[in-house]
Structures are given as structure tokens and as C-alpha cells.
Amino acid sequence: SALCTSFKQEILVGTHNFTASSGNTFKLALYTSSATLNASTTAYTTSNEVSGTGYTATGAALTSVTPTTSSTTAFCDFADLTFSSSTITANGALIYNDTQSDKAVCTLAFGGDKTSTAGDFTIQFPTADASNAIIRIA
């Protein structure tokens, strides 16, 4: 799992807006173990994206939680995301900015294949705080 290097530069020039009510649209796409997702990932790709019942190519939109701060750390988070009644196997994911040319934000490694069979495949985001939020800048 990593914040993408290109994302770090893009936040300094104002490319990404995580404001819940008026910001960009962010999506999460799921990938197989054959995908190469890391800090050098720059954009959404269809290469090695999962396919199966209950999953649509490009993934699904995330519900953003407006960024905030705690002490010296800025952070933002998303509501948990569920692919309902799905039959898929994923090894990782990419969060990307659908509004801004599908630019990569961060990659998520699941630590192995995760599977759903005619059930819910849920991405549970960590607590939205300075120590745990999915995106933190300290």
C-alpha cells in the first residue's frame, strides 16, 4: 500500500479536491494478484482489473469525508464501499480521481487474495483520525 508519488506532486498544485459536497469524484477499482500497483502508479488502468458478477470495470464511486486536521496531521477518509452480491477475487485496489483524468491517489494491498461468492465484497476503511485514516499527511 502506498500514496502514489504523482499524487504527492499533484496535491501541491491543487489537482485533487476531497471536499465531500463539492469536490472531485474518487473511485476505487479492484485488481488481481497479477497487477502491478505501487507508489509509481500514476493513473487508473484496466490491466489486471478484476471481473465478475457484481463488479463493473472502473470500480465504484467513493463517498468522501471532507479533510480535516488533528495536531500536525491532515487526513481524509472514505465511507466503506460494498460490491453487493458479487463473485470476485481481488488482491488489491487503486483509489483514483475520476474527475481529474483518472489520476492515481493511492494503492491498497490486501495481503493476499480476498474472495466473495454471491455475497458482499466490502472495503472497510480505517478510522478517520490522524493515526489511521487511509490518506494522511503528517
Tab-separated table of C-alpha atoms in Angstrom:
chain	number	residue	atom	x	y	z
A	1	SER	CA	0.000	0.000	0.000
A	2	ALA	CA	1.307	3.446	-0.854
A	3	LEU	CA	0.408	7.032	-1.605
A	4	CYS	CA	1.291	7.454	-5.262
A	5	THR	CA	4.290	9.685	-5.900
A	6	SER	CA	2.454	11.544	-8.677
A	7	PHE	CA	-0.377	12.267	-6.190
A	8	LYS	CA	2.072	13.916	-3.789
A	9	GLN	CA	3.142	16.348	-6.512
A	10	GLU	CA	-0.436	16.887	-7.702
A	11	ILE	CA	-1.696	17.951	-4.268
A	12	LEU	CA	0.950	20.688	-4.254
A	13	VAL	CA	-0.503	22.159	-7.456
A	14	GLY	CA	-4.141	21.769	-6.407
A	15	THR	CA	-5.179	18.918	-8.701
A	16	HIS	CA	-7.253	16.998	-6.143
A	17	ASN	CA	-10.236	18.278	-4.129
A	18	PHE	CA	-11.516	15.873	-1.472
A	19	THR	CA	-14.294	18.154	-0.147
A	20	ALA	CA	-17.322	15.910	0.382
A	21	SER	CA	-20.061	18.125	-1.038
A	22	SER	CA	-18.264	19.962	-3.837
A	23	GLY	CA	-15.020	18.134	-4.546
A	24	ASN	CA	-13.866	15.686	-7.188
A	25	THR	CA	-15.266	12.190	-7.702
A	26	PHE	CA	-12.959	9.471	-6.416
A	27	LYS	CA	-13.341	5.813	-7.323
A	28	LEU	CA	-11.918	2.510	-6.142
A	29	ALA	CA	-11.040	-0.202	-8.652
A	30	LEU	CA	-10.148	-3.778	-7.687
A	31	TYR	CA	-7.220	-5.749	-9.119
A	32	THR	CA	-5.941	-9.318	-9.324
A	33	SER	CA	-2.624	-10.559	-7.981
A	34	SER	CA	-1.154	-10.075	-11.484
A	35	ALA	CA	-1.488	-6.284	-11.249
A	36	THR	CA	1.496	-4.086	-10.517
A	37	LEU	CA	0.268	-1.401	-8.128
A	38	ASN	CA	2.775	0.674	-6.178
A	39	ALA	CA	3.970	4.219	-5.476
A	40	SER	CA	4.887	4.672	-9.152
A	41	THR	CA	1.290	4.037	-10.317
A	42	THR	CA	0.077	7.259	-11.963
A	43	ALA	CA	-3.450	6.509	-13.219
A	44	TYR	CA	-6.308	4.035	-13.373
A	45	THR	CA	-5.718	1.155	-15.765
A	46	THR	CA	-7.822	-1.778	-16.941
A	47	SER	CA	-4.762	-4.057	-16.896
A	48	ASN	CA	-5.424	-6.944	-14.487
A	49	GLU	CA	-8.594	-5.345	-13.116
A	50	VAL	CA	-10.949	-7.952	-11.619
A	51	SER	CA	-14.075	-9.060	-13.424
A	52	GLY	CA	-17.080	-10.934	-12.156
A	53	THR	CA	-20.662	-10.725	-11.026
A	54	GLY	CA	-21.415	-7.568	-9.041
A	55	TYR	CA	-18.337	-5.686	-10.249
A	56	THR	CA	-18.207	-3.179	-13.087
A	57	ALA	CA	-14.992	-2.122	-14.820
A	58	THR	CA	-13.640	1.168	-13.388
A	59	GLY	CA	-14.857	0.146	-9.926
A	60	ALA	CA	-17.256	2.230	-7.869
A	61	ALA	CA	-17.504	5.789	-6.607
A	62	LEU	CA	-16.359	6.504	-3.074
A	63	THR	CA	-18.167	8.724	-0.595
A	64	SER	CA	-15.581	11.217	0.581
A	65	VAL	CA	-15.244	12.567	4.099
A	66	THR	CA	-14.107	16.208	3.990
A	67	PRO	CA	-10.427	16.518	5.007
A	68	THR	CA	-9.586	17.763	8.466
A	69	THR	CA	-6.607	18.024	10.799
A	70	SER	CA	-5.542	16.751	14.175
A	71	SER	CA	-2.415	18.192	15.748
A	72	THR	CA	0.071	18.406	12.830
A	73	THR	CA	-1.552	15.779	10.590
A	74	ALA	CA	-4.048	16.410	7.790
A	75	PHE	CA	-6.197	13.472	6.750
A	76	CYS	CA	-9.214	12.346	4.773
A	77	ASP	CA	-11.162	9.168	4.543
A	78	PHE	CA	-13.995	7.478	2.692
A	79	ALA	CA	-17.136	5.622	3.717
A	80	ASP	CA	-16.862	1.833	3.483
A	81	LEU	CA	-17.621	0.519	-0.012
A	82	THR	CA	-19.568	-2.666	-0.781
A	83	PHE	CA	-19.845	-4.552	-4.059
A	84	SER	CA	-23.144	-6.344	-3.363
A	85	SER	CA	-23.997	-9.890	-4.429
A	86	SER	CA	-20.605	-10.231	-6.066
A	87	THR	CA	-18.446	-13.143	-7.124
A	88	ILE	CA	-14.928	-11.762	-7.412
A	89	THR	CA	-11.363	-12.325	-6.224
A	90	ALA	CA	-9.176	-9.268	-5.594
A	91	ASN	CA	-5.653	-8.853	-4.301
A	92	GLY	CA	-5.528	-5.066	-4.158
A	93	ALA	CA	-7.148	-1.807	-5.156
A	94	LEU	CA	-6.478	1.629	-6.575
A	95	ILE	CA	-8.136	4.822	-5.409
A	96	TYR	CA	-8.142	7.340	-8.228
A	97	ASN	CA	-9.605	10.723	-9.170
A	98	ASP	CA	-12.304	10.111	-11.764
A	99	THR	CA	-12.774	13.874	-12.265
A	100	GLN	CA	-9.110	14.580	-12.982
A	101	SER	CA	-8.190	12.228	-15.854
A	102	ASP	CA	-8.231	9.123	-13.612
A	103	LYS	CA	-5.098	10.239	-11.742
A	104	ALA	CA	-3.921	7.762	-9.089
A	105	VAL	CA	-4.192	8.641	-5.397
A	106	CYS	CA	-3.102	5.512	-3.559
A	107	THR	CA	-2.728	1.789	-3.926
A	108	LEU	CA	-4.024	-0.747	-1.426
A	109	ALA	CA	-2.537	-4.214	-0.932
A	110	PHE	CA	-4.877	-6.743	0.666
A	111	GLY	CA	-2.083	-9.087	1.795
A	112	GLY	CA	-3.423	-11.902	-0.372
A	113	ASP	CA	-6.450	-12.796	-2.435
A	114	LYS	CA	-9.836	-11.887	-0.962
A	115	THR	CA	-12.901	-13.568	-2.442
A	116	SER	CA	-16.665	-13.190	-2.376
A	117	THR	CA	-19.009	-15.794	-3.808
A	118	ALA	CA	-22.536	-14.490	-4.433
A	119	GLY	CA	-22.056	-12.229	-1.426
A	120	ASP	CA	-20.842	-8.815	-0.385
A	121	PHE	CA	-17.251	-7.759	-1.048
A	122	THR	CA	-16.661	-4.869	1.336
A	123	ILE	CA	-13.755	-2.469	1.572
A	124	GLN	CA	-13.612	-1.292	5.186
A	125	PHE	CA	-11.657	1.895	5.599
A	126	PRO	CA	-9.826	2.531	8.872
A	127	THR	CA	-10.903	5.068	11.477
A	128	ALA	CA	-10.745	8.643	10.182
A	129	ASP	CA	-8.108	10.069	12.503
A	130	ALA	CA	-4.511	11.280	12.375
A	131	SER	CA	-3.111	7.815	13.108
A	132	ASN	CA	-5.325	5.617	10.956
A	133	ALA	CA	-7.112	7.417	8.084
A	134	ILE	CA	-6.469	5.989	4.629
A	135	ILE	CA	-4.828	9.259	3.464
A	136	ARG	CA	-2.658	11.096	5.985
A	137	ILE	CA	-0.123	13.854	5.557
A	138	ALA	CA	1.989	14.321	8.648
